[in-house]
mmCIF file with all atom_site columns, C-alpha atoms in Angstrom:
data_model
loop_
_atom_site.group_PDB
_atom_site.id
_atom_site.type_symbol
_atom_site.label_atom_id
_atom_site.label_alt_id
_atom_site.label_comp_id
_atom_site.label_asym_id
_atom_site.label_entity_id
_atom_site.label_seq_id
_atom_site.pdbx_PDB_ins_code
_atom_site.Cartn_x
_atom_site.Cartn_y
_atom_site.Cartn_z
_atom_site.occupancy
_atom_site.B_iso_or_equiv
_atom_site.pdbx_formal_charge
_atom_site.auth_seq_id
_atom_site.auth_comp_id
_atom_site.auth_asym_id
_atom_site.auth_atom_id
_atom_site.pdbx_PDB_model_num
ATOM 1   C CA . PRO A 1 1   ? 91.950 -113.713 -65.857 1.00 62.00 ? 921  PRO A CA 1
ATOM 2   C CA . ALA A 1 2   ? 92.614 -113.745 -62.110 1.00 66.00 ? 922  ALA A CA 1
ATOM 3   C CA . GLU A 1 3   ? 89.383 -115.591 -61.327 1.00 81.00 ? 923  GLU A CA 1
ATOM 4   C CA . ILE A 1 4   ? 90.038 -118.987 -62.930 1.00 87.00 ? 924  ILE A CA 1
ATOM 5   C CA . ASP A 1 5   ? 89.069 -120.919 -59.773 1.00 87.00 ? 925  ASP A CA 1
ATOM 6   C CA . ARG A 1 6   ? 85.722 -119.128 -59.589 1.00 88.00 ? 926  ARG A CA 1
ATOM 7   C CA . MET A 1 7   ? 85.115 -119.626 -63.299 1.00 91.00 ? 927  MET A CA 1
ATOM 8   C CA . ASN A 1 8   ? 85.768 -123.348 -62.846 1.00 93.00 ? 928  ASN A CA 1
ATOM 9   C CA . THR A 1 9   ? 83.221 -123.416 -60.022 1.00 92.00 ? 929  THR A CA 1
ATOM 10  C CA . ILE A 1 10  ? 80.610 -121.712 -62.205 1.00 92.00 ? 930  ILE A CA 1
ATOM 11  C CA . VAL A 1 11  ? 81.179 -124.220 -65.021 1.00 94.00 ? 931  VAL A CA 1
ATOM 12  C CA . ASP A 1 12  ? 81.047 -127.115 -62.549 1.00 95.00 ? 932  ASP A CA 1
ATOM 13  C CA . THR A 1 13  ? 77.802 -125.941 -60.907 1.00 92.00 ? 933  THR A CA 1
ATOM 14  C CA . TYR A 1 14  ? 75.194 -123.868 -62.743 1.00 91.00 ? 934  TYR A CA 1
ATOM 15  C CA . ALA A 1 15  ? 76.649 -123.179 -66.208 1.00 93.00 ? 935  ALA A CA 1
ATOM 16  C CA . ALA A 1 16  ? 74.777 -126.080 -67.815 1.00 92.00 ? 936  ALA A CA 1
ATOM 17  C CA . SER A 1 17  ? 71.462 -124.581 -66.586 1.00 90.00 ? 937  SER A CA 1
ATOM 18  C CA . CYS A 1 18  ? 72.060 -121.351 -68.527 1.00 90.00 ? 938  CYS A CA 1
ATOM 19  C CA . GLY A 1 19  ? 70.910 -121.030 -72.112 1.00 86.00 ? 939  GLY A CA 1
ATOM 20  C CA . ILE A 1 20  ? 73.986 -118.939 -72.898 1.00 88.00 ? 940  ILE A CA 1
ATOM 21  C CA . LEU A 1 21  ? 76.905 -118.240 -70.600 1.00 91.00 ? 941  LEU A CA 1
ATOM 22  C CA . ILE A 1 22  ? 79.574 -115.710 -71.466 1.00 92.00 ? 942  ILE A CA 1
ATOM 23  C CA . PHE A 1 23  ? 82.392 -114.750 -69.127 1.00 93.00 ? 943  PHE A CA 1
ATOM 24  C CA . LEU A 1 24  ? 83.333 -111.072 -69.328 1.00 91.00 ? 944  LEU A CA 1
ATOM 25  C CA . THR A 1 25  ? 86.712 -109.782 -68.233 1.00 91.00 ? 945  THR A CA 1
ATOM 26  C CA . ALA A 1 26  ? 88.881 -106.716 -68.556 1.00 91.00 ? 946  ALA A CA 1
ATOM 27  C CA . SER A 1 27  ? 92.158 -108.595 -68.726 1.00 89.00 ? 947  SER A CA 1
ATOM 28  C CA . ASP A 1 28  ? 94.253 -110.516 -71.198 1.00 88.00 ? 948  ASP A CA 1
ATOM 29  C CA . ALA A 1 29  ? 92.583 -113.872 -71.692 1.00 87.00 ? 949  ALA A CA 1
ATOM 30  C CA . PRO A 1 30  ? 91.884 -116.529 -74.292 1.00 91.00 ? 950  PRO A CA 1
ATOM 31  C CA . THR A 1 31  ? 88.556 -116.292 -76.122 1.00 94.00 ? 951  THR A CA 1
ATOM 32  C CA . GLU A 1 32  ? 87.225 -119.513 -74.630 1.00 95.00 ? 952  GLU A CA 1
ATOM 33  C CA . PHE A 1 33  ? 87.131 -121.138 -71.204 1.00 95.00 ? 953  PHE A CA 1
ATOM 34  C CA . ARG A 1 34  ? 86.055 -124.777 -70.915 1.00 96.00 ? 954  ARG A CA 1
ATOM 35  C CA . GLY A 1 35  ? 83.747 -124.438 -73.915 1.00 95.00 ? 955  GLY A CA 1
ATOM 36  C CA . TYR A 1 36  ? 82.249 -121.076 -72.926 1.00 95.00 ? 956  TYR A CA 1
ATOM 37  C CA . SER A 1 37  ? 83.009 -117.719 -74.523 1.00 93.00 ? 957  SER A CA 1
ATOM 38  C CA . LEU A 1 38  ? 85.375 -115.425 -72.661 1.00 94.00 ? 958  LEU A CA 1
ATOM 39  C CA . VAL A 1 39  ? 85.284 -111.792 -73.777 1.00 93.00 ? 959  VAL A CA 1
ATOM 40  C CA . ASP A 1 40  ? 87.788 -109.061 -72.914 1.00 94.00 ? 960  ASP A CA 1
ATOM 41  C CA . LEU A 1 41  ? 85.575 -105.957 -72.755 1.00 94.00 ? 961  LEU A CA 1
ATOM 42  C CA . ARG A 1 42  ? 88.599 -103.741 -73.385 1.00 95.00 ? 962  ARG A CA 1
ATOM 43  C CA . LYS A 1 43  ? 88.539 -104.830 -77.034 1.00 95.00 ? 963  LYS A CA 1
ATOM 44  C CA . SER A 1 44  ? 85.167 -103.102 -77.422 1.00 94.00 ? 964  SER A CA 1
ATOM 45  C CA . PHE A 1 45  ? 85.916 -100.325 -74.918 1.00 95.00 ? 965  PHE A CA 1
ATOM 46  C CA . PRO A 1 46  ? 89.647 -99.498  -75.232 1.00 95.00 ? 966  PRO A CA 1
ATOM 47  C CA . THR A 1 47  ? 89.640 -96.813  -72.518 1.00 93.00 ? 967  THR A CA 1
ATOM 48  C CA . MET A 1 48  ? 88.251 -99.197  -69.907 1.00 92.00 ? 968  MET A CA 1
ATOM 49  C CA . ARG A 1 49  ? 90.449 -99.777  -66.870 1.00 89.00 ? 969  ARG A CA 1
ATOM 50  C CA . PRO A 1 50  ? 91.799 -103.327 -66.594 1.00 90.00 ? 970  PRO A CA 1
ATOM 51  C CA . ASP A 1 51  ? 90.723 -105.689 -63.832 1.00 85.00 ? 971  ASP A CA 1
ATOM 52  C CA . PRO A 1 52  ? 92.815 -105.209 -60.703 1.00 79.00 ? 972  PRO A CA 1
ATOM 53  C CA . PRO A 1 53  ? 95.496 -107.835 -60.079 1.00 73.00 ? 973  PRO A CA 1
ATOM 54  C CA . PRO A 1 54  ? 95.044 -110.483 -57.376 1.00 66.00 ? 974  PRO A CA 1
ATOM 55  C CA . ASP A 1 55  ? 95.923 -109.455 -53.823 1.00 61.00 ? 975  ASP A CA 1
ATOM 56  C CA . ASP A 1 56  ? 98.905 -110.817 -51.884 1.00 57.00 ? 976  ASP A CA 1
ATOM 57  C CA . GLN A 1 57  ? 96.979 -113.990 -51.022 1.00 52.00 ? 977  GLN A CA 1
ATOM 58  C CA . GLY A 1 58  ? 96.038 -114.563 -54.667 1.00 51.00 ? 978  GLY A CA 1
ATOM 59  C CA . ALA A 1 59  ? 92.398 -113.509 -54.185 1.00 51.00 ? 979  ALA A CA 1
ATOM 60  C CA . PRO A 1 60  ? 90.984 -111.864 -57.317 1.00 49.00 ? 980  PRO A CA 1
ATOM 61  C CA . GLY A 1 61  ? 89.126 -108.612 -57.519 1.00 48.00 ? 981  GLY A CA 1
ATOM 62  C CA . ILE A 1 62  ? 89.280 -105.254 -55.837 1.00 43.00 ? 982  ILE A CA 1
ATOM 63  C CA . ARG A 1 63  ? 92.266 -104.422 -53.686 1.00 44.00 ? 983  ARG A CA 1
ATOM 64  C CA . ALA A 1 64  ? 91.192 -102.468 -50.616 1.00 46.00 ? 984  ALA A CA 1
ATOM 65  C CA . ASP A 1 65  ? 94.381 -100.387 -50.618 1.00 50.00 ? 985  ASP A CA 1
ATOM 66  C CA . ASN A 1 66  ? 94.045 -99.095  -54.177 1.00 52.00 ? 986  ASN A CA 1
ATOM 67  C CA . HIS A 1 67  ? 90.715 -97.426  -54.948 1.00 51.00 ? 987  HIS A CA 1
ATOM 68  C CA . GLU A 1 68  ? 92.103 -96.139  -58.257 1.00 56.00 ? 988  GLU A CA 1
ATOM 69  C CA . SER A 1 69  ? 92.090 -99.689  -59.645 1.00 57.00 ? 989  SER A CA 1
ATOM 70  C CA . HIS A 1 70  ? 88.358 -100.279 -59.055 1.00 65.00 ? 990  HIS A CA 1
ATOM 71  C CA . ASN A 1 71  ? 86.487 -100.904 -62.286 1.00 77.00 ? 991  ASN A CA 1
ATOM 72  C CA . THR A 1 72  ? 83.362 -102.649 -60.956 1.00 79.00 ? 992  THR A CA 1
ATOM 73  C CA . ILE A 1 73  ? 80.773 -100.049 -61.952 1.00 78.00 ? 993  ILE A CA 1
ATOM 74  C CA . GLU A 1 74  ? 82.438 -99.269  -65.259 1.00 86.00 ? 994  GLU A CA 1
ATOM 75  C CA . LYS A 1 75  ? 82.699 -102.977 -66.025 1.00 87.00 ? 995  LYS A CA 1
ATOM 76  C CA . THR A 1 76  ? 79.025 -103.534 -65.167 1.00 85.00 ? 996  THR A CA 1
ATOM 77  C CA . LEU A 1 77  ? 77.850 -100.673 -67.359 1.00 87.00 ? 997  LEU A CA 1
ATOM 78  C CA . ARG A 1 78  ? 80.108 -101.736 -70.219 1.00 92.00 ? 998  ARG A CA 1
ATOM 79  C CA . ALA A 1 79  ? 78.913 -105.343 -69.863 1.00 91.00 ? 999  ALA A CA 1
ATOM 80  C CA . PHE A 1 80  ? 75.310 -104.273 -70.374 1.00 89.00 ? 1000 PHE A CA 1
ATOM 81  C CA . GLU A 1 81  ? 76.346 -102.030 -73.263 1.00 93.00 ? 1001 GLU A CA 1
ATOM 82  C CA . TRP A 1 82  ? 78.217 -104.951 -74.827 1.00 92.00 ? 1002 TRP A CA 1
ATOM 83  C CA . ALA A 1 83  ? 75.239 -107.296 -74.307 1.00 90.00 ? 1003 ALA A CA 1
ATOM 84  C CA . GLY A 1 84  ? 72.931 -104.758 -75.938 1.00 89.00 ? 1004 GLY A CA 1
ATOM 85  C CA . SER A 1 85  ? 75.194 -104.543 -78.972 1.00 90.00 ? 1005 SER A CA 1
ATOM 86  C CA . LEU A 1 86  ? 75.360 -108.326 -79.196 1.00 87.00 ? 1006 LEU A CA 1
ATOM 87  C CA . MET A 1 87  ? 71.594 -108.707 -78.955 1.00 86.00 ? 1007 MET A CA 1
ATOM 88  C CA . ARG A 1 88  ? 70.920 -106.208 -81.736 1.00 88.00 ? 1008 ARG A CA 1
ATOM 89  C CA . GLY A 1 89  ? 72.455 -108.728 -84.139 1.00 84.00 ? 1009 GLY A CA 1
ATOM 90  C CA . MET A 1 90  ? 70.654 -111.794 -82.788 1.00 83.00 ? 1010 MET A CA 1
ATOM 91  C CA . GLN A 1 91  ? 67.504 -113.242 -84.348 1.00 84.00 ? 1011 GLN A CA 1
ATOM 92  C CA . GLU A 1 92  ? 66.530 -115.083 -81.142 1.00 81.00 ? 1012 GLU A CA 1
ATOM 93  C CA . LYS A 1 93  ? 67.156 -112.913 -78.131 1.00 79.00 ? 1013 LYS A CA 1
ATOM 94  C CA . PRO A 1 94  ? 67.452 -114.245 -74.581 1.00 81.00 ? 1014 PRO A CA 1
ATOM 95  C CA . ASP A 1 95  ? 64.504 -113.540 -72.292 1.00 82.00 ? 1015 ASP A CA 1
ATOM 96  C CA . ILE A 1 96  ? 66.804 -112.848 -69.341 1.00 84.00 ? 1016 ILE A CA 1
ATOM 97  C CA . ILE A 1 97  ? 70.286 -111.375 -68.987 1.00 84.00 ? 1017 ILE A CA 1
ATOM 98  C CA . CYS A 1 98  ? 72.019 -111.731 -65.633 1.00 85.00 ? 1018 CYS A CA 1
ATOM 99  C CA . ARG A 1 99  ? 75.048 -109.830 -64.486 1.00 83.00 ? 1019 ARG A CA 1
ATOM 100 C CA . LEU A 1 100 ? 76.653 -111.833 -61.700 1.00 83.00 ? 1020 LEU A CA 1
ATOM 101 C CA . ASP A 1 101 ? 79.829 -111.461 -59.710 1.00 80.00 ? 1021 ASP A CA 1
ATOM 102 C CA . SER A 1 102 ? 82.100 -114.476 -59.918 1.00 77.00 ? 1022 SER A CA 1
ATOM 103 C CA . ASP A 1 103 ? 81.501 -115.209 -56.224 1.00 77.00 ? 1023 ASP A CA 1
ATOM 104 C CA . THR A 1 104 ? 77.682 -115.124 -56.506 1.00 80.00 ? 1024 THR A CA 1
ATOM 105 C CA . MET A 1 105 ? 75.765 -118.250 -55.565 1.00 83.00 ? 1025 MET A CA 1
ATOM 106 C CA . PHE A 1 106 ? 73.170 -118.485 -58.307 1.00 86.00 ? 1026 PHE A CA 1
ATOM 107 C CA . PHE A 1 107 ? 70.330 -120.896 -59.005 1.00 90.00 ? 1027 PHE A CA 1
ATOM 108 C CA . PRO A 1 108 ? 69.012 -120.301 -62.542 1.00 90.00 ? 1028 PRO A CA 1
ATOM 109 C CA . GLN A 1 109 ? 65.963 -122.488 -61.877 1.00 91.00 ? 1029 GLN A CA 1
ATOM 110 C CA . ASN A 1 110 ? 64.901 -120.203 -58.999 1.00 91.00 ? 1030 ASN A CA 1
ATOM 111 C CA . LEU A 1 111 ? 65.155 -117.098 -61.158 1.00 89.00 ? 1031 LEU A CA 1
ATOM 112 C CA . LEU A 1 112 ? 63.153 -118.750 -63.937 1.00 89.00 ? 1032 LEU A CA 1
ATOM 113 C CA . ARG A 1 113 ? 60.477 -119.775 -61.412 1.00 92.00 ? 1033 ARG A CA 1
ATOM 114 C CA . ILE A 1 114 ? 60.204 -116.197 -60.073 1.00 90.00 ? 1034 ILE A CA 1
ATOM 115 C CA . VAL A 1 115 ? 59.996 -114.733 -63.575 1.00 90.00 ? 1035 VAL A CA 1
ATOM 116 C CA . HIS A 1 116 ? 57.330 -117.260 -64.580 1.00 90.00 ? 1036 HIS A CA 1
ATOM 117 C CA . CYS A 1 117 ? 55.254 -116.968 -61.389 1.00 93.00 ? 1037 CYS A CA 1
ATOM 118 C CA . ARG A 1 118 ? 55.230 -113.164 -61.540 1.00 91.00 ? 1038 ARG A CA 1
ATOM 119 C CA . ASN A 1 119 ? 54.420 -113.105 -65.259 1.00 92.00 ? 1039 ASN A CA 1
ATOM 120 C CA . PHE A 1 120 ? 57.345 -110.977 -66.367 1.00 90.00 ? 1040 PHE A CA 1
ATOM 121 C CA . ASP A 1 121 ? 57.044 -110.143 -70.058 1.00 89.00 ? 1041 ASP A CA 1
ATOM 122 C CA . PRO A 1 122 ? 60.324 -110.726 -71.945 1.00 84.00 ? 1042 PRO A CA 1
ATOM 123 C CA . ASN A 1 123 ? 59.254 -108.076 -74.472 1.00 84.00 ? 1043 ASN A CA 1
ATOM 124 C CA . LYS A 1 124 ? 59.299 -105.344 -71.822 1.00 87.00 ? 1044 LYS A CA 1
ATOM 125 C CA . ALA A 1 125 ? 62.338 -103.956 -70.029 1.00 82.00 ? 1045 ALA A CA 1
ATOM 126 C CA . TRP A 1 126 ? 62.563 -104.755 -66.328 1.00 83.00 ? 1046 TRP A CA 1
ATOM 127 C CA . ALA A 1 127 ? 65.222 -105.171 -63.672 1.00 80.00 ? 1047 ALA A CA 1
ATOM 128 C CA . LEU A 1 128 ? 65.297 -107.099 -60.409 1.00 80.00 ? 1048 LEU A CA 1
ATOM 129 C CA . GLY A 1 129 ? 67.206 -105.706 -57.467 1.00 77.00 ? 1049 GLY A CA 1
ATOM 130 C CA . HIS A 1 130 ? 67.367 -102.492 -55.516 1.00 76.00 ? 1050 HIS A CA 1
ATOM 131 C CA . GLU A 1 131 ? 68.908 -99.108  -56.201 1.00 78.00 ? 1051 GLU A CA 1
ATOM 132 C CA . ASN A 1 132 ? 72.446 -99.051  -54.863 1.00 75.00 ? 1052 ASN A CA 1
ATOM 133 C CA . TYR A 1 133 ? 73.824 -95.645  -53.901 1.00 74.00 ? 1053 TYR A CA 1
ATOM 134 C CA . LEU A 1 134 ? 77.158 -96.988  -52.629 1.00 71.00 ? 1054 LEU A CA 1
ATOM 135 C CA . HIS A 1 135 ? 79.182 -95.483  -55.491 1.00 66.00 ? 1055 HIS A CA 1
ATOM 136 C CA . LYS A 1 136 ? 77.067 -92.384  -56.135 1.00 69.00 ? 1056 LYS A CA 1
ATOM 137 C CA . HIS A 1 137 ? 79.837 -90.020  -55.070 1.00 71.00 ? 1057 HIS A CA 1
ATOM 138 C CA . GLN A 1 138 ? 82.698 -91.994  -56.637 1.00 67.00 ? 1058 GLN A CA 1
ATOM 139 C CA . ASP A 1 139 ? 83.856 -92.033  -60.245 1.00 62.00 ? 1059 ASP A CA 1
ATOM 140 C CA . PRO A 1 140 ? 81.792 -92.480  -62.435 1.00 63.00 ? 1060 PRO A CA 1
ATOM 141 C CA . GLY A 1 141 ? 79.135 -91.395  -59.917 1.00 69.00 ? 1061 GLY A CA 1
ATOM 142 C CA . ARG A 1 142 ? 76.364 -93.800  -60.861 1.00 70.00 ? 1062 ARG A CA 1
ATOM 143 C CA . VAL A 1 143 ? 73.449 -95.318  -59.006 1.00 72.00 ? 1063 VAL A CA 1
ATOM 144 C CA . PHE A 1 144 ? 72.777 -98.845  -60.182 1.00 70.00 ? 1064 PHE A CA 1
ATOM 145 C CA . VAL A 1 145 ? 70.503 -101.817 -59.525 1.00 72.00 ? 1065 VAL A CA 1
ATOM 146 C CA . SER A 1 146 ? 72.075 -104.364 -57.214 1.00 72.00 ? 1066 SER A CA 1
ATOM 147 C CA . GLY A 1 147 ? 70.960 -107.805 -56.155 1.00 69.00 ? 1067 GLY A CA 1
ATOM 148 C CA . GLY A 1 148 ? 72.436 -107.192 -52.735 1.00 61.00 ? 1068 GLY A CA 1
ATOM 149 C CA . ASN A 1 149 ? 75.158 -108.904 -50.819 1.00 56.00 ? 1069 ASN A CA 1
ATOM 150 C CA . GLY A 1 150 ? 75.215 -112.295 -49.182 1.00 44.00 ? 1070 GLY A CA 1
#
């Protein structure tokens, strides 16, 4: 995947604080990265668009000049679909599933504290974030929950 540097940063910082960490991609990749699973979502969803290539400076992700290559919303929806399929086969299910961008600064301990202090029930569905209408009028035309930027 194009985001190896960011994946290294995640492993070097907060990965050990996660009960389970799985990297999801839509590109050709090995099945493991530094001891963590790496899953190409296209194997489960063959019609999914691949991740866009790095830009001219080697930065991964969405290229501003090519809106046709964006797969962010599709990848997010497919990631949750994939996680749901995975969990159906698990005896012990995680209490929390996080979908994070590779450039997100994340402190698992803070999330666990919030969930505990606000008495979230892991047996009930809930989502943290706000409704994001940014892509409502773009393909696939979905409103989704976002944690916000910066």
